[in-house]
Short mmCIF file of C-alpha atoms in Angstrom, two decimals:
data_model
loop_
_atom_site.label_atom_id
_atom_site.label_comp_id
_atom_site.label_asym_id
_atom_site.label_seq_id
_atom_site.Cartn_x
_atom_site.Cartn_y
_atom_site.Cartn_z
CA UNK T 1 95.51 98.52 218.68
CA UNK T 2 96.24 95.24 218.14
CA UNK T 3 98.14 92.96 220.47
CA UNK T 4 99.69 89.27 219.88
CA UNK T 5 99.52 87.46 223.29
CA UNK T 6 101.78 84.64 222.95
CA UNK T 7 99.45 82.11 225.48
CA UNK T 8 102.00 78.85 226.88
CA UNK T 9 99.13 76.50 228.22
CA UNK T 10 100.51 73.20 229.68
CA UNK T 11 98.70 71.26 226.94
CA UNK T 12 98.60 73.78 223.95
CA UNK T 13 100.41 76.57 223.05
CA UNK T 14 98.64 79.90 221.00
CA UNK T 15 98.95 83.12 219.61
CA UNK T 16 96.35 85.14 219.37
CA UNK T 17 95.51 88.57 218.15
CA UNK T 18 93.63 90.71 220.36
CA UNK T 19 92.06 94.02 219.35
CA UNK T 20 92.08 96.39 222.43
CA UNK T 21 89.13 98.35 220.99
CA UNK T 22 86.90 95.51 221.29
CA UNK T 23 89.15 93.08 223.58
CA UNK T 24 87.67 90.31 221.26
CA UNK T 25 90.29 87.85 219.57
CA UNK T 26 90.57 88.17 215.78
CA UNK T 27 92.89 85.58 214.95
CA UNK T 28 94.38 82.13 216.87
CA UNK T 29 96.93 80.04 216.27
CA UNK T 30 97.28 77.06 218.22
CA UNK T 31 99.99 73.96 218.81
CA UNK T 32 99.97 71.04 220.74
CA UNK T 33 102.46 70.99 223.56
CA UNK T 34 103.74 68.13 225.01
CA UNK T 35 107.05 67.43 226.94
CA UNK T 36 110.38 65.73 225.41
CA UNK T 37 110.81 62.19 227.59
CA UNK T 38 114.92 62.50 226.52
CA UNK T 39 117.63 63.81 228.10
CA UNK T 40 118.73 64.01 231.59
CA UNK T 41 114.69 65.04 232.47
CA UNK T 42 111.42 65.14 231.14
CA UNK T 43 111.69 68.98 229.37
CA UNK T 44 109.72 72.07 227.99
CA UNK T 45 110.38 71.89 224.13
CA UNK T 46 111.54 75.13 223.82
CA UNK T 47 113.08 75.24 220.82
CA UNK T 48 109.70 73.82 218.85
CA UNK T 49 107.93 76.17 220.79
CA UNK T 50 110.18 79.41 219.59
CA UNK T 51 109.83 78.08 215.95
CA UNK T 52 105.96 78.14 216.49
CA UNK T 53 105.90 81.61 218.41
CA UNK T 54 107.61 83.28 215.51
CA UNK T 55 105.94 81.90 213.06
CA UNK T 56 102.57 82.68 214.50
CA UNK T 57 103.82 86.40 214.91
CA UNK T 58 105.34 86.23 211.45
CA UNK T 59 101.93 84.71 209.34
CA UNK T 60 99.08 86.73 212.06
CA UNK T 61 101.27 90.26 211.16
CA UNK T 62 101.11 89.39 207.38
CA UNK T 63 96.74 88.95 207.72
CA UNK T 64 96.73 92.19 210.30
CA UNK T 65 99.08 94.54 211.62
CA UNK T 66 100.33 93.86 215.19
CA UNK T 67 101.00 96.87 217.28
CA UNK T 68 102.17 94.90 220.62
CA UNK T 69 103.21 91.67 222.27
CA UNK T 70 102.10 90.51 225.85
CA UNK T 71 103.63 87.18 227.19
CA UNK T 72 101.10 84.44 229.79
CA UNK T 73 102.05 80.90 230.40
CA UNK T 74 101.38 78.25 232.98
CA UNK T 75 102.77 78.18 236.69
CA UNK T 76 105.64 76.19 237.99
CA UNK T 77 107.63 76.99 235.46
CA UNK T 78 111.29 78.74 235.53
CA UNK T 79 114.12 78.67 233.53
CA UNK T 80 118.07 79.05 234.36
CA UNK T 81 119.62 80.84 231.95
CA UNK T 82 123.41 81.54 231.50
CA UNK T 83 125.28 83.78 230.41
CA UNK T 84 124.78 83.94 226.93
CA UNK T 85 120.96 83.74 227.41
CA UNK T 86 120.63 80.13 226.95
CA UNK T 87 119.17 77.32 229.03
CA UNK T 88 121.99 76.07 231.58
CA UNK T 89 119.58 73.00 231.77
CA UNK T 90 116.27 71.83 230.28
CA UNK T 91 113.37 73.53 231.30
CA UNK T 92 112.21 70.90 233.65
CA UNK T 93 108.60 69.02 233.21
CA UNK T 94 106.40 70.23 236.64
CA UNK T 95 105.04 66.90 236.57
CA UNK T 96 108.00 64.79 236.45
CA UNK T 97 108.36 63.09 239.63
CA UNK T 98 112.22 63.40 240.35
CA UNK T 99 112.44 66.19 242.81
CA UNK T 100 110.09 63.91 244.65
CA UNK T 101 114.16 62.17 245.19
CA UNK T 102 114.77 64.88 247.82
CA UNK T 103 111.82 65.81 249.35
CA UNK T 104 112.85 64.71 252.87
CA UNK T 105 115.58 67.64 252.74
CA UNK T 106 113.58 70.10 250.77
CA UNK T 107 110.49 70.01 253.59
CA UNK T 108 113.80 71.06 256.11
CA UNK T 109 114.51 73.92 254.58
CA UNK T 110 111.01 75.16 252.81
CA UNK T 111 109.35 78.08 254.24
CA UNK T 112 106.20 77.66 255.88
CA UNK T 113 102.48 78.22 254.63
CA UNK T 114 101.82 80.75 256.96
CA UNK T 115 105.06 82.71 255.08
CA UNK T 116 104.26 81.92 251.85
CA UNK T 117 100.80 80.73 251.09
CA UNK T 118 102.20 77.96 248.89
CA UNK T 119 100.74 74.13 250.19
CA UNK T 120 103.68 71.32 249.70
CA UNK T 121 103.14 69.75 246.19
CA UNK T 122 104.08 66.61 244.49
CA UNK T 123 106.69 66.48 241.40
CA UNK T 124 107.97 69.67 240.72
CA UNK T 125 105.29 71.67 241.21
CA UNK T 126 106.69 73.74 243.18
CA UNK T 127 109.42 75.65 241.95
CA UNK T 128 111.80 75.42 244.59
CA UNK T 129 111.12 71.80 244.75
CA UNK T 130 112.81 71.81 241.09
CA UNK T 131 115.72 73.89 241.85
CA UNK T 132 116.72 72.45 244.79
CA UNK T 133 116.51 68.96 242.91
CA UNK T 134 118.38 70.65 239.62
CA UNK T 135 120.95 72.17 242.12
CA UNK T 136 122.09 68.74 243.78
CA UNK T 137 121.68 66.37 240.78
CA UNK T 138 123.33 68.32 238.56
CA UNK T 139 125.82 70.94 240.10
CA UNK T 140 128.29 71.77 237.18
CA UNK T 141 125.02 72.86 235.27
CA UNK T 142 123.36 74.82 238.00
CA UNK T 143 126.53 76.78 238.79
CA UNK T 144 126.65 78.06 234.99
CA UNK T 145 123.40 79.92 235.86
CA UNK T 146 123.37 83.58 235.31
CA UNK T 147 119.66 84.11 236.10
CA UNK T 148 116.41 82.33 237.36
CA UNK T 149 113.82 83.54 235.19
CA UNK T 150 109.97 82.35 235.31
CA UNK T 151 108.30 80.89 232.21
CA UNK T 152 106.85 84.09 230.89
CA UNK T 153 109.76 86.42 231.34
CA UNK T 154 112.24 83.47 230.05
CA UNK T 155 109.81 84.22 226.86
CA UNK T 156 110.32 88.05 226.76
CA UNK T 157 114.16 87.82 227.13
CA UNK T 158 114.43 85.81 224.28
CA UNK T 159 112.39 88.79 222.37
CA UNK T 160 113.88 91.61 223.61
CA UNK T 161 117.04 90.69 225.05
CA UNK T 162 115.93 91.83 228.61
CA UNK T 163 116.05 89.79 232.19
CA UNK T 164 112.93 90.45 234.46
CA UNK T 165 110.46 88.22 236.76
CA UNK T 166 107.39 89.51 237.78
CA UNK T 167 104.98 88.48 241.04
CA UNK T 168 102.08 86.59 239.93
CA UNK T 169 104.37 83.59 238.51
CA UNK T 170 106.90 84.10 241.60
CA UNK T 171 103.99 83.80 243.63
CA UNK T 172 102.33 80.81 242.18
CA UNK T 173 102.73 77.89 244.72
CA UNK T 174 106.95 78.38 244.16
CA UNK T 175 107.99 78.94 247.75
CA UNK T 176 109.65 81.53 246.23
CA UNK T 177 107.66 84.73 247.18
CA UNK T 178 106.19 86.00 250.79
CA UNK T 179 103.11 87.98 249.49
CA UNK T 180 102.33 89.71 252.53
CA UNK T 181 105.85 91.16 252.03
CA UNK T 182 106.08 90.97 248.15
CA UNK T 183 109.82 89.82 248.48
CA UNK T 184 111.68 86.87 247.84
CA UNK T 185 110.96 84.31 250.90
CA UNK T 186 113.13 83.21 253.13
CA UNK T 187 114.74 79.71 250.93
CA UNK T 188 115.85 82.40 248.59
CA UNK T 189 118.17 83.66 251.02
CA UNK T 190 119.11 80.21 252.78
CA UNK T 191 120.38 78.62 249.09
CA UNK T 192 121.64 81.28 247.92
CA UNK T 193 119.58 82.00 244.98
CA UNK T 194 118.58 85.48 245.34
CA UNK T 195 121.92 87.01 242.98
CA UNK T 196 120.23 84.96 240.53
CA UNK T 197 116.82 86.23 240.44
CA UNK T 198 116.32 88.74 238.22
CA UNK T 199 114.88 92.25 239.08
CA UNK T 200 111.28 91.91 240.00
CA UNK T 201 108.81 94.14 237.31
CA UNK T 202 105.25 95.08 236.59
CA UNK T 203 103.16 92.57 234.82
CA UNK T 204 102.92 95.80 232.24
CA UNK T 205 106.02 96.85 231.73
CA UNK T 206 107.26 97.26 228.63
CA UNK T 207 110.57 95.27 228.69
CA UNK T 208 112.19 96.90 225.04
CA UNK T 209 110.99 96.99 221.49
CA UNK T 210 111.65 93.14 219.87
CA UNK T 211 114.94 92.54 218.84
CA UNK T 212 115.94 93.45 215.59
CA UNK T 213 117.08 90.42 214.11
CA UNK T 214 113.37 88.84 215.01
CA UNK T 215 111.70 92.02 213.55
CA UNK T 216 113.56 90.93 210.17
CA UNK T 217 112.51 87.46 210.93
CA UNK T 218 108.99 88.34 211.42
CA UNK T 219 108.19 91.31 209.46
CA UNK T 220 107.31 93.23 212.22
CA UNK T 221 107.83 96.87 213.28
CA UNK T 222 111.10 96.79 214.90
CA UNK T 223 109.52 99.07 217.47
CA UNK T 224 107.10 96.79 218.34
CA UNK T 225 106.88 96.90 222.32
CA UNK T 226 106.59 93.55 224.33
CA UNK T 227 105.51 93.58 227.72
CA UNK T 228 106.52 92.09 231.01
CA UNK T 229 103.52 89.02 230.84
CA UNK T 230 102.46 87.37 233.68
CA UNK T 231 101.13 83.80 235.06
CA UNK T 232 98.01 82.56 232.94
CA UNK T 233 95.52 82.20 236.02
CA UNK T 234 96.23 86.08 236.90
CA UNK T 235 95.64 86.53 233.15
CA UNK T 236 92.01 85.96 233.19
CA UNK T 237 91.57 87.21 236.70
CA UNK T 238 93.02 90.83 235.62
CA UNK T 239 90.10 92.11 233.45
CA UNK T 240 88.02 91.24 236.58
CA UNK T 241 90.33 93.30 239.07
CA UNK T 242 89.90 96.04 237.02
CA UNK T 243 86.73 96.42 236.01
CA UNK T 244 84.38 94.25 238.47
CA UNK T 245 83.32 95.48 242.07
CA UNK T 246 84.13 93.06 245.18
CA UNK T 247 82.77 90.57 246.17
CA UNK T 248 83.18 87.80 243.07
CA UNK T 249 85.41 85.27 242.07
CA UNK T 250 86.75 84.07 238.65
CA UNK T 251 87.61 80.45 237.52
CA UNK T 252 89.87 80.00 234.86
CA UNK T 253 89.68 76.53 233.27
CA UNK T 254 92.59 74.63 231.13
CA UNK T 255 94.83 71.74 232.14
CA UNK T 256 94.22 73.54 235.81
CA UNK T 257 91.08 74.83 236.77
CA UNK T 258 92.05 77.52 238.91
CA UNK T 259 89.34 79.65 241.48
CA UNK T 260 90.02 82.95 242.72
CA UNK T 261 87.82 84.86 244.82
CA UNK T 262 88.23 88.89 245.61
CA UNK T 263 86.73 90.12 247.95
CA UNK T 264 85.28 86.85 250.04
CA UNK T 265 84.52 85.60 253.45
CA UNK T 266 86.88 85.16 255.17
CA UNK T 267 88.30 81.69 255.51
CA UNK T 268 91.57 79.96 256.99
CA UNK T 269 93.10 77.88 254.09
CA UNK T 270 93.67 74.65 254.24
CA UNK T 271 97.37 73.52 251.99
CA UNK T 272 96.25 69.86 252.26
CA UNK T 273 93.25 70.64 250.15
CA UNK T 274 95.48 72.78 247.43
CA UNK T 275 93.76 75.84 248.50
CA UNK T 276 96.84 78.67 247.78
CA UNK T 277 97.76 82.51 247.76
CA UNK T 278 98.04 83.33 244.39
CA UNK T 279 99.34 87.33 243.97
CA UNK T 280 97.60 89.06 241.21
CA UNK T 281 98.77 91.43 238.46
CA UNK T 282 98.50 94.55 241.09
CA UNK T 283 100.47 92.57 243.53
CA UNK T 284 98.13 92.01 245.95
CA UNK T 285 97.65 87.92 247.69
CA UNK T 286 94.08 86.58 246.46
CA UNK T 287 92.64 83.26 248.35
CA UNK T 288 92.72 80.43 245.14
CA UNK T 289 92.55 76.78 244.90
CA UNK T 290 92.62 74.47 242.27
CA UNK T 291 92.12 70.79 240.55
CA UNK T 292 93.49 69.54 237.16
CA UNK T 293 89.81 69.96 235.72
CA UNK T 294 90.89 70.31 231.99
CA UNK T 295 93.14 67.28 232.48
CA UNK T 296 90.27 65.70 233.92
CA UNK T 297 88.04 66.19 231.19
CA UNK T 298 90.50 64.77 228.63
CA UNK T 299 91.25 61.40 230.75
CA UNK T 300 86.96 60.81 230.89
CA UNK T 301 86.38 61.45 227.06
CA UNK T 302 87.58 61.19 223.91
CA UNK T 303 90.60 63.44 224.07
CA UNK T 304 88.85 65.82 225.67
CA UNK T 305 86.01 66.15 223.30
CA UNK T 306 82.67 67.34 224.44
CA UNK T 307 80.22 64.85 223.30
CA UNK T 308 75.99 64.85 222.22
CA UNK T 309 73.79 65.11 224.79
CA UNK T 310 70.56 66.02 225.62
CA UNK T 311 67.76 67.33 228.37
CA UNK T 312 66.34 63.84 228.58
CA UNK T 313 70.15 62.86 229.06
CA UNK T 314 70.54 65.36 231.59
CA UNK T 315 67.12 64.89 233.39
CA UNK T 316 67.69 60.51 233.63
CA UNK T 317 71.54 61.77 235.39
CA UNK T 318 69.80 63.92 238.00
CA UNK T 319 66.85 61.69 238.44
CA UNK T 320 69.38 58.77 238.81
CA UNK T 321 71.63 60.68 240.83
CA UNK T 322 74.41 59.37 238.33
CA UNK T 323 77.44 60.27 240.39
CA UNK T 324 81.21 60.91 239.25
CA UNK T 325 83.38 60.66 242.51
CA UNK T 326 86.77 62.55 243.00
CA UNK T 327 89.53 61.89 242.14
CA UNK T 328 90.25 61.19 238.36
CA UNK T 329 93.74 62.67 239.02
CA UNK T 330 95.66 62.29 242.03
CA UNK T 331 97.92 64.56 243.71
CA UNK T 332 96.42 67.40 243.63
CA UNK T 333 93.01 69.41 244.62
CA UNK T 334 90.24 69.44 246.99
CA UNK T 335 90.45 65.89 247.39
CA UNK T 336 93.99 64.56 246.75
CA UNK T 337 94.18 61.39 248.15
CA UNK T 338 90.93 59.88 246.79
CA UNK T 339 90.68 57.24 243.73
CA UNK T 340 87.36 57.83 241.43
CA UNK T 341 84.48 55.98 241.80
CA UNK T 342 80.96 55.90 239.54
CA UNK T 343 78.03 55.40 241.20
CA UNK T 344 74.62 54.63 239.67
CA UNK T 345 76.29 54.59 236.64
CA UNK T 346 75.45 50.90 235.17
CA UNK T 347 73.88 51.10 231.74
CA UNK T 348 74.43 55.18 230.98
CA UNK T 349 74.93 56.41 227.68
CA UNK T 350 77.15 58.52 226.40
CA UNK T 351 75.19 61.64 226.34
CA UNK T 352 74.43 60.84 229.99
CA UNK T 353 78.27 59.68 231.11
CA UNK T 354 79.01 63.57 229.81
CA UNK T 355 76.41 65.13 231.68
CA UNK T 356 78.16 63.26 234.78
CA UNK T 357 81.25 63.81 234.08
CA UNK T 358 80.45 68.12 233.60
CA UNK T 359 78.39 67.96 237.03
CA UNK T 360 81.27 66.50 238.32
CA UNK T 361 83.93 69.21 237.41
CA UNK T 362 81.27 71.69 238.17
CA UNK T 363 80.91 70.48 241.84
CA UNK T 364 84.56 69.83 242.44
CA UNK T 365 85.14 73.74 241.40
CA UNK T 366 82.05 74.63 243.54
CA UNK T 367 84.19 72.93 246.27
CA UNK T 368 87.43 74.95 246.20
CA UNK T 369 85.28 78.08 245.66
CA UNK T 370 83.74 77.15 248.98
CA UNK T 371 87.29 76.13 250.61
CA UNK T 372 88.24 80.09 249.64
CA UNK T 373 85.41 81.79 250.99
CA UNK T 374 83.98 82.73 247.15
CA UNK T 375 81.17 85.12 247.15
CA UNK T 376 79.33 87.38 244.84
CA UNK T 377 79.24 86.45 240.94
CA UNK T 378 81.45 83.67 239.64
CA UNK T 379 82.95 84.21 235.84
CA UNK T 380 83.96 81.33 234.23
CA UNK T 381 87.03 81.97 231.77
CA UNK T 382 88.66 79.05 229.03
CA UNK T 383 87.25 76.39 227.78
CA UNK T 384 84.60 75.08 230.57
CA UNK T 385 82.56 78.93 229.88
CA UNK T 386 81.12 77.19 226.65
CA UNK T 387 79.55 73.76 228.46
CA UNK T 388 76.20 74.62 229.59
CA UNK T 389 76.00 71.39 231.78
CA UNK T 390 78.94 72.53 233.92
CA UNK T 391 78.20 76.32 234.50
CA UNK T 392 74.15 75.59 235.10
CA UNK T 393 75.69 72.74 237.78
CA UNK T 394 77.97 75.67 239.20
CA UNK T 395 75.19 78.68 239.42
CA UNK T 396 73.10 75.37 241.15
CA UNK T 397 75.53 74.29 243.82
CA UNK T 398 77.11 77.64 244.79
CA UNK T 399 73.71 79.40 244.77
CA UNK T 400 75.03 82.06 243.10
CA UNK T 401 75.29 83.91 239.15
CA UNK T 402 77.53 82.40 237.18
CA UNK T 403 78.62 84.75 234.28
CA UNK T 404 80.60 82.57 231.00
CA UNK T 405 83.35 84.88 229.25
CA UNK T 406 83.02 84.98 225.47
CA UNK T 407 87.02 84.83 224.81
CA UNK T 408 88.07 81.53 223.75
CA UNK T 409 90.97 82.36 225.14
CA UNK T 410 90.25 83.61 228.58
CA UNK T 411 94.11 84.51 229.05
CA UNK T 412 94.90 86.45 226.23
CA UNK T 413 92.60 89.36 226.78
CA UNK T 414 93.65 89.81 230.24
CA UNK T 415 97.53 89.35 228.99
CA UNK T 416 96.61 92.14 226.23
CA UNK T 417 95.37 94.11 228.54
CA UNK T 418 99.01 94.76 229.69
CA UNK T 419 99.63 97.13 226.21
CA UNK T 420 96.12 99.03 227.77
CA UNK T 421 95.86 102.32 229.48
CA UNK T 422 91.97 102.08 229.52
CA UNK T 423 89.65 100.41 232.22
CA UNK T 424 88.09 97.36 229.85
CA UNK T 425 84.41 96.46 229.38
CA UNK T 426 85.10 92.66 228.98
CA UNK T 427 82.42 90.92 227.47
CA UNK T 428 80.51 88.17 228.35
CA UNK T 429 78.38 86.09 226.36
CA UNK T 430 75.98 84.30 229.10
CA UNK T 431 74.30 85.16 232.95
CA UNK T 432 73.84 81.47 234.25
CA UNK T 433 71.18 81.57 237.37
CA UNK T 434 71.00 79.53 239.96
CA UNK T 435 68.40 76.42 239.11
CA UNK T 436 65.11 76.31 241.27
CA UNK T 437 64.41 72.69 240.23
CA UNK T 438 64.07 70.76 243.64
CA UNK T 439 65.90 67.64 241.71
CA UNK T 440 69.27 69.94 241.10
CA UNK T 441 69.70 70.54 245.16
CA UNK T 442 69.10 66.74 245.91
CA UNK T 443 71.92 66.03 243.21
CA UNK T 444 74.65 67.91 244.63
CA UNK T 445 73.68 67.43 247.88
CA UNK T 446 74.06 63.97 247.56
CA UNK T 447 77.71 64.14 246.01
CA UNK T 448 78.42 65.57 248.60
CA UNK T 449 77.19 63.05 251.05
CA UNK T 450 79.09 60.30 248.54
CA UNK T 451 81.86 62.19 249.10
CA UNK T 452 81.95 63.03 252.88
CA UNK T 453 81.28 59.22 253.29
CA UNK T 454 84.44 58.06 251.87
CA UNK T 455 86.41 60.50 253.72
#
C-alpha cells in the first residue's frame, strides 16, 4: 500500500510516497514555504501551497499508484473557515509579532500551566494568543467564522469536504486543550469559541474518500481514503509509541527541534524554559520541550548547508573547547532570554565553526531532554539523524544510545502510518554510543559551566 503524506513543515512543504510494506519513502516532492508579508498580516500561502499539494499528488500517482492520503503539518497553526469552506481571514504567520498587541488581556484570561501544560509564548505561538488578537482586531471577519480548524484538518477539509480537529495539534502549546481531561480548556468556554470547534477525531480516521472534482484533477481513484493527520512532532513520535518499549525519548528535528520522552523520570516542568505537554496520537500528555534548532542551523551556515569537515577539525574543537553559546534565536527554548556568544573561537575554520555549531545543537537538545526527565534510548528523526557530529555529541552528553532514523522525512512515515492496521518495524540506519574519550566529557561539561555562568 502506498500512502501520499502531504508533510506542511514551517520552512518546506513535501509530498512524499510512503510504502507501508517497507515504511521507506519512494518518492519526495518538496517546496519552499515562506509567508506572504501583504495584507492585513503576515499569512500561510495557502493557495500556492494547494497548487503544489495537487500537483505533487497528481505527477507522484502518474510514476506509482497511490492507495491513501495522510495529512502532518507544523503546530500553532489554525484556520477559521466560513461557511462556504473558505478562509474568513488569512491563516496567520505564528511568528508575527502582533498578538504580542494584547498580551496584557490575553495573560487575564489564559488558563494556567498546571491546566494546560502550554508555557506563555511570544508572537502567535500560541493559538489562542492568535485568535484572541484576530477576534478584537478584526471583528466583522471573525464573526463570519463557521469553524476553527487546526492546520492539518484545515488540509483534509479542503480534500474531502469534511470538518474535524484532532488532539495532538489542539494540544500543541494552544491553550486550547486540558490533556489530563482531553477537552477543550477552560478559554474555550470563557470566549465563546467552543460552537466553533469542530468535532474532535482520531489522528486515523478516515475523514471520506477525496472529493471528486480533485480525483478528476489528479487522476486519482476517487475512492482514495484521506485520513484525519495530525501535528508533525507526534508524527515521528508515533512509530515509536507503537512499536518501542518505555523508557526512551524521540527528537524530531526541522525548523523546531522538538524532544519527547515516554516513559521518563519524573520531573516538574518548567514553562519558562519551553518545556510543554504535548498529547500524542493515542491521546495521552507526553513531557516535551523544544528550541528552533533547524532555524538555528540555517542562521550559522550557508542556508542551512552542512559544510566539509573533518576528525582533525573535530579533534582541534574539543581540544580547544571551541564553544557556541545559546541563544542564536530568541524567544524561545531552554534558554530564552540569552544572546549567543563564541568562545575560543578566534581563527577556526570552517570545518571546525561546523563542528561547533553541531555540538552546540546537540547539547542544547541534550538540555531539554534533561529538563523532561528523558531516559532510555534517544531516536533522532529529520534532518539532524544524518550529521554524525551532532548525534555522537548527543549519545556523549546524555550518556545514553542514540539511534538515527533512516526516513528523510521523519514525519511522513509516522503520518502514513495512520492508513496502517499493522504494528511497524521502523527502520533505523545507525546505533550512536556514548563516547569514552575523556576529552568529549570535559567539552560538554564545560558548556555547561559557560552557560551556568552567564545565567
Amino acid at each position: 500500500m502506498i500512502v501520499a503524506v502531504i508533510d506542511i513543515g514551517k520552512t518546506n512543504a513535501k509530498v512524499a510516497l510512503v510504502d507501508l510494506a517497507t515504511l521507506r519513502e519512494t518518492a519526495l516532492r518538496r517546496s519552499a514555504n515562506a509567508p506572504l508579508t501583504g495584507g492585513p498580516y503576515p499569512h500561510h500561502d495557502i493557495e500556492r501551497l494547494w497548487t503544489f499539494i495537487l500537483d505533487s499528488l497528481a505527477e507522484l500517482h502518474r510514476g506509482q499508484r497511490i492507495d491513501a492520503i495522510s495529512i502532518t503539518t507544523h503546530g500553532a497553526t489554525a484556520v477559521l473557515v466560513d461557511a462556504d469552506g473558505g478562509p474568513a481571514l488569512p491563516v496567520l504567520d505564528y511568528e508575527f509579532s502582533g498578538p504580542d498587541d494584547f498580551a496584557e488581556d490575553y495573560d487575564l484570561i489564559r488558563p494556567p500551566f498546571v491546566e494546560t501544560g502550554t508555557p506563555r509564548l511570544p508572537a502567535g505561538l500560541n493559538i489562542g494568543a492568535q485568535l484572541f488578537w484576530q477576534q478584537r482586531r478584526f471583528p466583522a471577519e471573525f464573526s463570519k467564522a463557521a469553524a476553527i480548524l487546526m492546520y492539518p484538518q484545515y488540509w483534509a477539509q479542503r480534500l474531502t469536504g469534511v470538518t474535524a480537529n484532532e488532539v495532538t495539534s489542539l494540544g500543541c502549546h494552544t491553550d486550547l486543550w486540558n490533556p489530563w481531561t482531553s477537552d477543550y480548556s477552560t478559554l474555550v468556554d470563557k470566549m465563546g469559541w467552543r460552537r466553533l470547534m469542530a468535532p474532535v477525531r482520531p489522528a486515523k480516521d478516515r475523514l471520506g474518500p477525496i472529493l471528486p472534482a480533485l480525483a478528476q484533477q489528479t487522476g486519482l481513484d476517487p475512492q482514495t481514503p484521506v485520513y484525519c493527520g495530525l501535528h508533525d512532532s507526534n508524527a515521528s513520535l508515533l512509530p515509536h509509541l507503537l512499536s518501542d518499549a518505555p523508557p526512551f525519548s524521540v527528537v524530531s528535528t526541522g525548523t523546531w527541534v522538538v524532544s519527547m520522552a515516554v516513559g521518563g523520570g519524573k520531573v516538574e516542568l518548567d514553562p519558562a524554559r519551553d518545556t510543554l505537554v504535548n498529547v500524542n496520537a493515542l491521546g495521552d500528555p507526553v513531557p516535551s520541550a523544544r528550541f528552533m534548532g533547524g532555524r538555528e542551523f540555517s542562521l550559522l551556515t550557508d542556508d542551512g548547508q552542512p559544510q566539509d569537515w573533518s576528525e582533525d577539525d573535530v579533534a582541534a574543537v574539543l581540544a580547544r573547547r571551541t564553544l557556541l553559546l545559546p541563544s542564536t534565536q530568541q524567544g524561545s527554548g531552554p534558554f530564552p532570554h540569552r544572546q549567543p556568544q563564541w568562545l575560543n573561537a578566534d581563527g577556526t575554520s570552517g570545518g571546525e565553526r561546523f563542528v561547533a555549531i553541531s555540538f552546540y545543537l546537540a547539547l542544547m537538545t541534550a538540555t531539554c531532554l534533561e529538563l523532561i526527565g528523558g531516559d532510555g534510548p534517544t531516536t533522532v528523526e529529520g534532518p539532524f539523524a544524518r550529521n554524525r557530529l551532532f548525534t555522537g555529541m548527543l549519545a556523549a552528553a546524555t550518556a545514553r544510545t542514540v539511534i538515527a532514523s533512516e526516513a528523510a522525512t521523519g514525519t511522513s512515515i509516522g503520518a502514513a502510518l495512520l492508513a496502517s492496521k499493522e504494528t511497524p518495524a521502523h527502520s533505523k540506519v545507525e546505533t550512536i554510543e556514548p563516547q569514552t574519550d575523556p576529552i568529549w566529557a570535559a567539552y560538554f561539561n564545560a558548556w555547561r559551566r559557560a552557560v551556568e555562568a552567564r545565567s
